[in-house]
Tab-separated table of C-alpha atoms and ligand atoms in Angstrom:
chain	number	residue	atom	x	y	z
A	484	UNK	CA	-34.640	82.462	83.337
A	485	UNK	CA	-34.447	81.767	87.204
A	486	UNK	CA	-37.907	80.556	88.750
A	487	UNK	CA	-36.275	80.381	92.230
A	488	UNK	CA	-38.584	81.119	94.810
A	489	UNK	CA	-35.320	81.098	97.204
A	490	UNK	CA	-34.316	84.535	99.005
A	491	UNK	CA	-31.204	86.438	97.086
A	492	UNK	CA	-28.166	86.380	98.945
A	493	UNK	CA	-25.196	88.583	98.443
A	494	UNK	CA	-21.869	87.064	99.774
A	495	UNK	CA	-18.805	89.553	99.997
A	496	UNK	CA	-15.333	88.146	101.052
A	497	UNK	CA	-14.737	84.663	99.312
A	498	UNK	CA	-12.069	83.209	101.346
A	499	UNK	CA	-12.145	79.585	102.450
A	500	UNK	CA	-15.338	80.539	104.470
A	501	UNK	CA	-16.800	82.916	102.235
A	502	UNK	CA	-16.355	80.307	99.173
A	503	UNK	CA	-18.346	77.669	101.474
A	504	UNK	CA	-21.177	79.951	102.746
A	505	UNK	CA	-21.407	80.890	98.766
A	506	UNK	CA	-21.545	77.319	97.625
A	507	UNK	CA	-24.144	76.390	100.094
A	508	UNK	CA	-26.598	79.457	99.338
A	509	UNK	CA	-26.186	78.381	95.675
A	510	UNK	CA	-26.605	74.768	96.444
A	511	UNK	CA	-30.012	75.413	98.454
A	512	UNK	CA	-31.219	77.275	95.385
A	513	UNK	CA	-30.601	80.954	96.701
A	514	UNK	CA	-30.092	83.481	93.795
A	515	UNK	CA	-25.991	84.374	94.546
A	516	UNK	CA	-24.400	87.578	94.139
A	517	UNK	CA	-20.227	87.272	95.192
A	518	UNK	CA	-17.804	89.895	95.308
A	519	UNK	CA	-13.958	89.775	96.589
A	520	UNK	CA	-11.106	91.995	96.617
A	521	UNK	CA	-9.397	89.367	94.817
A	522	UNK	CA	-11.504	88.416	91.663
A	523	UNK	CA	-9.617	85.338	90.773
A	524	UNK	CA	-11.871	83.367	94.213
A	525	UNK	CA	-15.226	83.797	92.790
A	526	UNK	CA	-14.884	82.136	89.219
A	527	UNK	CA	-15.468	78.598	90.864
A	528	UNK	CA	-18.691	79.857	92.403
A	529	UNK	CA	-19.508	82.016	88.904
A	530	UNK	CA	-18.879	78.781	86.977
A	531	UNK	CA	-21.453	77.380	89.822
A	532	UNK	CA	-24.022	79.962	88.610
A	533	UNK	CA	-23.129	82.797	91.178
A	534	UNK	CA	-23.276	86.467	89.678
A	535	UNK	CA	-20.187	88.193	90.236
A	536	UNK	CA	-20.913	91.957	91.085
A	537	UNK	CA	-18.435	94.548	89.705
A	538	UNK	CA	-18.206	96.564	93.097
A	539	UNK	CA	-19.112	95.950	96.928
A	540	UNK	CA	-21.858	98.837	95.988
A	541	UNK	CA	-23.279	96.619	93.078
A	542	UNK	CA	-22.875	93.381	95.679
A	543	UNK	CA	-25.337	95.118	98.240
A	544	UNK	CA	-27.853	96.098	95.652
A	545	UNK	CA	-28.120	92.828	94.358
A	546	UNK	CA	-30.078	90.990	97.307
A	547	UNK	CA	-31.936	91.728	100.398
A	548	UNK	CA	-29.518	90.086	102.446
A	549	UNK	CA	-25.883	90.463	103.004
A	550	UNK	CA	-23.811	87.705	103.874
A	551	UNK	CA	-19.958	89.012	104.954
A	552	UNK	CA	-17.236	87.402	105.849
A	553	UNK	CA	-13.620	88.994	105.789
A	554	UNK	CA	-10.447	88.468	107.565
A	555	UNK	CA	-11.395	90.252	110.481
A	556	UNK	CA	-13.328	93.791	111.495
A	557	UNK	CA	-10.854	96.116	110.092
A	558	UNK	CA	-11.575	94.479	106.650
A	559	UNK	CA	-15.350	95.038	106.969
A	560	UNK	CA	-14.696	98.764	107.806
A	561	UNK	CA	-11.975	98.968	104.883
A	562	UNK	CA	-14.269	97.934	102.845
A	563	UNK	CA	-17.832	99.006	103.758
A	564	UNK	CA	-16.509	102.963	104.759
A	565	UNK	CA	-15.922	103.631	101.116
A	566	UNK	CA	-18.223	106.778	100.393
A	567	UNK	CA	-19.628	104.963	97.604
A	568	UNK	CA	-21.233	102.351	99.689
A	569	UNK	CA	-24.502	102.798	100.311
A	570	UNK	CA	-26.140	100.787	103.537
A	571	UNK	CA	-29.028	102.569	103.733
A	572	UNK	CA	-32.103	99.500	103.881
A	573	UNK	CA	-29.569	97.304	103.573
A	574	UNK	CA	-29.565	93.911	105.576
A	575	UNK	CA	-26.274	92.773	106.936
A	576	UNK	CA	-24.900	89.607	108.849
A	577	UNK	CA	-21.547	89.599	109.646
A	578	UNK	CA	-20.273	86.709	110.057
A	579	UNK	CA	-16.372	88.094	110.389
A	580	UNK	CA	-14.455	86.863	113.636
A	581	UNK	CA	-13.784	89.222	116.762
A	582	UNK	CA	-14.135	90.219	119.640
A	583	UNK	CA	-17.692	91.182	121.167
A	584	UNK	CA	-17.016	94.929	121.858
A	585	UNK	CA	-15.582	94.773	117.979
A	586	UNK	CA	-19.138	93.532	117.604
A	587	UNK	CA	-21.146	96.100	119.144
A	588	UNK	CA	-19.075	98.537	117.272
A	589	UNK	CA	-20.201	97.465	113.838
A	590	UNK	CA	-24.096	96.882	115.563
A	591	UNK	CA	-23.793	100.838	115.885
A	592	UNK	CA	-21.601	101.514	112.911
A	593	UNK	CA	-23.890	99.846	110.645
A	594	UNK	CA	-27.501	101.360	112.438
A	595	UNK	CA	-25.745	104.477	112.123
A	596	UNK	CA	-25.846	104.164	108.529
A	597	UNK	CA	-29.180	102.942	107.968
A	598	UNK	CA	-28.446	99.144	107.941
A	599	UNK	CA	-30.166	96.636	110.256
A	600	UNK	CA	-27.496	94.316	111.359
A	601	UNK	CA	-26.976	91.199	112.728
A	602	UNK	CA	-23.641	89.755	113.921
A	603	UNK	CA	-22.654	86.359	114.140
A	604	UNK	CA	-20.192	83.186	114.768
A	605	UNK	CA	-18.831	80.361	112.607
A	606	UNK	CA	-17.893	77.454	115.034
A	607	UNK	CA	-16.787	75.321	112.197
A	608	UNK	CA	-14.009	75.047	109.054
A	609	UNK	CA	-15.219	75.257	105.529
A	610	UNK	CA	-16.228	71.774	104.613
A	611	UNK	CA	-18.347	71.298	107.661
A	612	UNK	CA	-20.319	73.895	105.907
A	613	UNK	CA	-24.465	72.736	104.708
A	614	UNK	CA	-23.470	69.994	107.200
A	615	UNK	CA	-25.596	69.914	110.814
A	616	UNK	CA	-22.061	70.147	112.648
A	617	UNK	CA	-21.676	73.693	111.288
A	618	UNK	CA	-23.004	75.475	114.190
A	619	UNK	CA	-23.356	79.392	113.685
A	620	UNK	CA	-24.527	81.802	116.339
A	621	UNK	CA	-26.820	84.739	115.759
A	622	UNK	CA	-27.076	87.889	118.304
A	623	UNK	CA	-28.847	91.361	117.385
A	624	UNK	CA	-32.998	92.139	116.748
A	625	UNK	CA	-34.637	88.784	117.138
A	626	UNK	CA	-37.168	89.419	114.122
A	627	UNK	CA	-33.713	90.137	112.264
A	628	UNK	CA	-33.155	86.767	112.202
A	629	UNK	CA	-36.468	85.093	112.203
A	630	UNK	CA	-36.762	87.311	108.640
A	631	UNK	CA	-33.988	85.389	107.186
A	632	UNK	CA	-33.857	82.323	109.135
A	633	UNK	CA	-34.596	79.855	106.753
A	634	UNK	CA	-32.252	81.450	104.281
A	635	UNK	CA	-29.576	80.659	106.974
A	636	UNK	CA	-30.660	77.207	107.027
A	637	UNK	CA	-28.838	76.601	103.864
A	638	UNK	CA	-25.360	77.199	106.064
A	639	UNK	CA	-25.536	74.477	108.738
A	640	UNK	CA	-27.535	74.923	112.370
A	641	UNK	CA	-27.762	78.408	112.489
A	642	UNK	CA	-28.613	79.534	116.474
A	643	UNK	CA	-30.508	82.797	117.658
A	644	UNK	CA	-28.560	83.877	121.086
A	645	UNK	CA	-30.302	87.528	122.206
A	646	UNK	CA	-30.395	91.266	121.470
A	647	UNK	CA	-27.181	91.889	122.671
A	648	UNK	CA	-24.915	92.076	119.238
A	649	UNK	CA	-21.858	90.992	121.245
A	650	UNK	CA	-23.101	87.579	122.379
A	651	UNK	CA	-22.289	85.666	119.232
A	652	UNK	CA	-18.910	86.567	119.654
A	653	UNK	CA	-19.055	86.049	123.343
A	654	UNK	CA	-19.653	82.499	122.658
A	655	UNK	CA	-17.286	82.159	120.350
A	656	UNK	CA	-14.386	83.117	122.824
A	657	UNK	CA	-16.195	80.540	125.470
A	658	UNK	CA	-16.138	78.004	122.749
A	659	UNK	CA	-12.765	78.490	121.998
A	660	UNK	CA	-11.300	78.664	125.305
A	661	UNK	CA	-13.079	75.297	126.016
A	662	UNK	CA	-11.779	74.110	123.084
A	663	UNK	CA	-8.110	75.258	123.164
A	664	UNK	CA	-8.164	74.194	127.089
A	665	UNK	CA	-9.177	70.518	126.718
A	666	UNK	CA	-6.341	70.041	123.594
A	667	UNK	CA	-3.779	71.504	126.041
A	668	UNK	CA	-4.720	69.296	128.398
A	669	UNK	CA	-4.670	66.246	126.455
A	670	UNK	CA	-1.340	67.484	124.806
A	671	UNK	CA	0.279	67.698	128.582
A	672	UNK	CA	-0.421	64.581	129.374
A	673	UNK	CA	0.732	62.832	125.653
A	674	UNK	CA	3.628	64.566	126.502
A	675	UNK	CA	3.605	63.107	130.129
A	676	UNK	CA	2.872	59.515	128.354
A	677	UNK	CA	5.374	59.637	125.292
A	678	UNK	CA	8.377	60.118	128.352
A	679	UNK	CA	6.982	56.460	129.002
A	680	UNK	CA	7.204	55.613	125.268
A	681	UNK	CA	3.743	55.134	125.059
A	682	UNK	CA	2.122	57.015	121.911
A	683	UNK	CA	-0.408	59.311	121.455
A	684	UNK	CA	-2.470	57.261	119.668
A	685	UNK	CA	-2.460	54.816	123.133
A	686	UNK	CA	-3.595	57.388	125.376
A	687	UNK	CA	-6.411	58.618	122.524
A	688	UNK	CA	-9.191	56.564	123.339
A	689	UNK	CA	-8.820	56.790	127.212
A	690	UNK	CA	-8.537	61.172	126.469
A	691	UNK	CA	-11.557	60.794	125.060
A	692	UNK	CA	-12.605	58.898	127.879
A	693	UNK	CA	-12.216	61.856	130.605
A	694	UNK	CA	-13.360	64.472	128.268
A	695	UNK	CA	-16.725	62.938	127.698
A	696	UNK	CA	-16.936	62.171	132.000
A	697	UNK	CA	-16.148	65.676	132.737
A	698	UNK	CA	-18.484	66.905	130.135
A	699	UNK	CA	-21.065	65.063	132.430
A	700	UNK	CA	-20.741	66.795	134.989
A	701	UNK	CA	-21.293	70.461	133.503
A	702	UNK	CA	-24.936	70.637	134.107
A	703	UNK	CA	-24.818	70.263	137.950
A	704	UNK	CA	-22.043	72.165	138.193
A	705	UNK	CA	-23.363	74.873	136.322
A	706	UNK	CA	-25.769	74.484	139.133
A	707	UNK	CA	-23.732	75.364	141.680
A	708	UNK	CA	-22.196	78.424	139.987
A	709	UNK	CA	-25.599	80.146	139.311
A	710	UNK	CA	-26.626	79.548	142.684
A	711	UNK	CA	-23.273	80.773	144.213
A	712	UNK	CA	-23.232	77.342	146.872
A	713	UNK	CA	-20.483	75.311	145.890
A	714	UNK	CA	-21.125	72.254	148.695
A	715	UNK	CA	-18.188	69.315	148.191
A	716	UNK	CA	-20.582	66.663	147.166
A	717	UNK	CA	-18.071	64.484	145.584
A	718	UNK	CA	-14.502	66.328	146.344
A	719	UNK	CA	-13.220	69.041	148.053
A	720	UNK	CA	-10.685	71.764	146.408
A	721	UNK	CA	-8.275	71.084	148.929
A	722	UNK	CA	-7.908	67.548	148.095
A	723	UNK	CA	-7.496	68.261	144.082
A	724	UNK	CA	-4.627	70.569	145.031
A	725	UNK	CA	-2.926	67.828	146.611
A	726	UNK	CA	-3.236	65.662	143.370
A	727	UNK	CA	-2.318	69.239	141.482
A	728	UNK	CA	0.726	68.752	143.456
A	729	UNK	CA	1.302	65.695	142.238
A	730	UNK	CA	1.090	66.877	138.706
A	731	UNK	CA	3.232	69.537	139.030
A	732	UNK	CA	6.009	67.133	140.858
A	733	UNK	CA	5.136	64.513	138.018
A	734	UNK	CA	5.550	66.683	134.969
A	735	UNK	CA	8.814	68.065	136.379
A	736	UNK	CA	9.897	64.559	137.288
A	737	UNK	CA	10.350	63.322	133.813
A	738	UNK	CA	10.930	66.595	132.433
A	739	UNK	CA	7.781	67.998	130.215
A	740	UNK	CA	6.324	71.385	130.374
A	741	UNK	CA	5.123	72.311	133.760
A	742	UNK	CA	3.747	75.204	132.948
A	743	UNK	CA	0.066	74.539	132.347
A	744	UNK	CA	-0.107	72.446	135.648
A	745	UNK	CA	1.000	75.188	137.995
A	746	UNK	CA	-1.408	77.798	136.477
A	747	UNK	CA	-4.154	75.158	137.612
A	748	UNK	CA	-2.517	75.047	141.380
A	749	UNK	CA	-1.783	78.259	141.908
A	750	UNK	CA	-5.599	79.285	141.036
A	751	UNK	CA	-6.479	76.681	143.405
A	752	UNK	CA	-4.009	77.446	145.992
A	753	UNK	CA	-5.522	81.623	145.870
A	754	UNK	CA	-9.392	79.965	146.208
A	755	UNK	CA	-7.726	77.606	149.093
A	756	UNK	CA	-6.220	80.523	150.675
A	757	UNK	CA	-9.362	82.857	150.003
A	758	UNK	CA	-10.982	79.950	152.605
A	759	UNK	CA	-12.483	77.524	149.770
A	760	UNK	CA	-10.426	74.858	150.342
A	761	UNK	CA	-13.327	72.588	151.413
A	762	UNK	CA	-15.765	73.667	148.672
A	763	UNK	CA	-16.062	71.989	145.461
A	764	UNK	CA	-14.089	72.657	141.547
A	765	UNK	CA	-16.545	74.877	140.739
A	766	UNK	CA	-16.098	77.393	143.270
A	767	UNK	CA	-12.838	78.944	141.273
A	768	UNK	CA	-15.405	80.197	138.726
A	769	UNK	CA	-14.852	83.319	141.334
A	770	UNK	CA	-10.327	83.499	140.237
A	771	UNK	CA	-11.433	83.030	136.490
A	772	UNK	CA	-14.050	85.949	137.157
A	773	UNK	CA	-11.493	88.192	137.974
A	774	UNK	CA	-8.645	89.832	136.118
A	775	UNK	CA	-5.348	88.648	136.460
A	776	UNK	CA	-2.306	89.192	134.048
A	777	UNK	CA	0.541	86.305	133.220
B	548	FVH	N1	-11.561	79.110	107.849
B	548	FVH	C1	-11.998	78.682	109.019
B	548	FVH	O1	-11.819	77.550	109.381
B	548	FVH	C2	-12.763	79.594	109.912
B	548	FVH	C3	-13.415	78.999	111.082
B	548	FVH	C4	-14.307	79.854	111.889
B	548	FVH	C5	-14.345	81.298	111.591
B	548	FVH	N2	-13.630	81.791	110.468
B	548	FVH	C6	-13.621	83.216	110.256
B	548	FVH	O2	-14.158	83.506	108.978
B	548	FVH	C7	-13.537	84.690	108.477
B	548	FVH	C8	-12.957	84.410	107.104
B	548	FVH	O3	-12.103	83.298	107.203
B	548	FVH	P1	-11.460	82.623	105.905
B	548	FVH	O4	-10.956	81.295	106.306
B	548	FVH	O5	-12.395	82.692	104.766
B	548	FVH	O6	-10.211	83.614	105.671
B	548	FVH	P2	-9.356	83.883	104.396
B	548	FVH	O7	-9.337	82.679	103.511
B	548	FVH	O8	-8.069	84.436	104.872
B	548	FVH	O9	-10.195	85.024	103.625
B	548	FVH	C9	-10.235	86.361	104.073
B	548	FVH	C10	-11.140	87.164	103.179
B	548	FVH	O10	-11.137	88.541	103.611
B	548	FVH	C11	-10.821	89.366	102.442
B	548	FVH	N3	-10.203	90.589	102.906
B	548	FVH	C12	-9.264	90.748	103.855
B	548	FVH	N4	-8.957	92.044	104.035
B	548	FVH	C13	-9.718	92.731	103.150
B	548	FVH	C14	-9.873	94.122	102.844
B	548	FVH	N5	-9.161	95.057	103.489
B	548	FVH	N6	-10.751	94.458	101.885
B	548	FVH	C15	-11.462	93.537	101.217
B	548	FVH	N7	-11.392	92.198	101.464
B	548	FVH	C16	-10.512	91.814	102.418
B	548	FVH	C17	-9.951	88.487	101.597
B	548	FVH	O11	-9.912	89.015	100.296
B	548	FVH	P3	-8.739	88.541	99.275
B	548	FVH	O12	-7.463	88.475	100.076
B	548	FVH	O13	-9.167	87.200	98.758
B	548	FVH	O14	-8.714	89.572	98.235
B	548	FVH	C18	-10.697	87.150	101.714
B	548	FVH	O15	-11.833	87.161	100.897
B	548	FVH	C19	-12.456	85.103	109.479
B	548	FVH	O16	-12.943	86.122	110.314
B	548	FVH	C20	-12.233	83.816	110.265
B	548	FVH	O17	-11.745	84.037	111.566
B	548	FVH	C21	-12.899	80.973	109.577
């Protein structure tokens, strides 16, 4: 017999994500229903002492909450559409990748069918999972998530961001681009360094270097963007164009890809020539807040 006091939690899509957020409701003592299109991925977690439920209906029924997490929003709809699938009282988090409007979507989508929903972000792989690096993002009706809070708590640090169902998402794409961004960057200049025969490994430590000085200086910059004043305290644009020049000349110079430098000029060349040339970095948050096409 189970004398868990722990909130049931239903888990439906047991990839590599869906077999962690499984193993870590299980492992915080949380009565575990699983279900996946492809049996075979649950019998680890059954063997764990997970129920496996014969169909997504049974899944739902099992718990209070709903835990999802498929390949992306076409997968939850797929699945969840099915005219045997009842939502109706149902809790659901989704914490499925895409975009925020894809988001929204399901927010409505799921209200629509009697389900309070919550959406949310996994900015970390599988085994960071139960871990405090496992930071996952929350958006939708804030008493949504303080119900079931504590149930999340089992996952990693689990973060409430607003009503708006898209935010989690939102993040997620800020997150990435950040993240994506500052490995380019670092890759562009190995590249630079390796035409020198110096390694990666060489230029490592000093990359990490930079990165954690120009994280520094986030805070006041974010400053200046929400208060739209953009004074050159330290630099002016027009003088990091002329080392952007430099770049550009440099990376062509011994041959490596120039490509990522000259999308960093020419943004700076369209703020210089918009008449920001002797404003500081931050002032091109006004060319990334516009659209522009490759
Ligand atoms: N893995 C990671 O590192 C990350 C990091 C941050 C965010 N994610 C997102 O999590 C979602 C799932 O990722 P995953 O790594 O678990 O992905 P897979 O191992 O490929 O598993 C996909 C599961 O989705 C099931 N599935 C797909 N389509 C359908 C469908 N039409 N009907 C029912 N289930 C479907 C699939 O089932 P099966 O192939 O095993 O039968 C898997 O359970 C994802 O959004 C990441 O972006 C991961």
């Amino acid at each position: 017999m189970n004398n868990t006091t722990e909130t049931p939690v239903t888990v439906i899509g047991l990839g590599l994500m869906g077999q962690a957020l499984a193993g870590a409701f299980l492992r915080a003592g949380h009565p575990t229903t699983v279900w996946n299109r492809t049996t075979s991925k649950a019998e680890k977690l059954v063997a764990e002492g997970a129920l496996l439920a014969p169909t997504v209906a049974d899944a739902l029924a099992a718990s209070p909450l709903t835990i999802t997490c498929l390949t992306d929003y076409q997968a939850i709809h797929e699945l969840l559409d099915a005219s045997d699938v009842e939502l109706d009282g149902t809790m659901l988090i989704n914490l499925t990748s895409g975009d925020s409007a894809q988001a929204r979507e399901a927010a409505r989508w799921a209200e629509q069918r009697g389900a309070r929903y919550l959406d949310g972000a996994i900015m970390a792989v599988p085994p960071a999972i139960r871990s405090a690096a496992a930071v996952i993002l929350h958006s939708g009706q804030e008493s949504d998530f303080e119900a079931h809070r504590s149930t999340l708590d089992a996952l990693g640090t689990v973060t409430y961001l607003g009503a708006d169902h898209g935010l989690a998402s939102l993040y997620d794409m800020a997150g990435l681009t950040m993240m994506w961004s500052v490995l380019n960057a670092w890759l562009h200049g190995t590249a630079m360094l390796r035409t020198a025969g110096v390694d990666a490994a060489a230029f490592a430590p000093f990359a990490q270097q930079i990165a954690a000085g120009v994280a520094e200086w986030l805070p006041g910059y974010a400053e200046q963007i929400d208060s739209g004043s953009f004074p050159a305290e330290v630099s002016a644009l027009e003088t990091d164009a002329r080392a952007m020049a430099h770049l550009v000349e440099e990376s062509e110079a011994v041959g490596v890809n120039a490509e990522l430098p000259k999308l960093i000029k020419a943004m700076a060349d369209r703020s210089i020539a918009a008449g920001h040339g002797g404003e500081q970095y931050p002032v091109l948050i006004e060319e990334f807040g516009k659209p522009r096409d490759i």
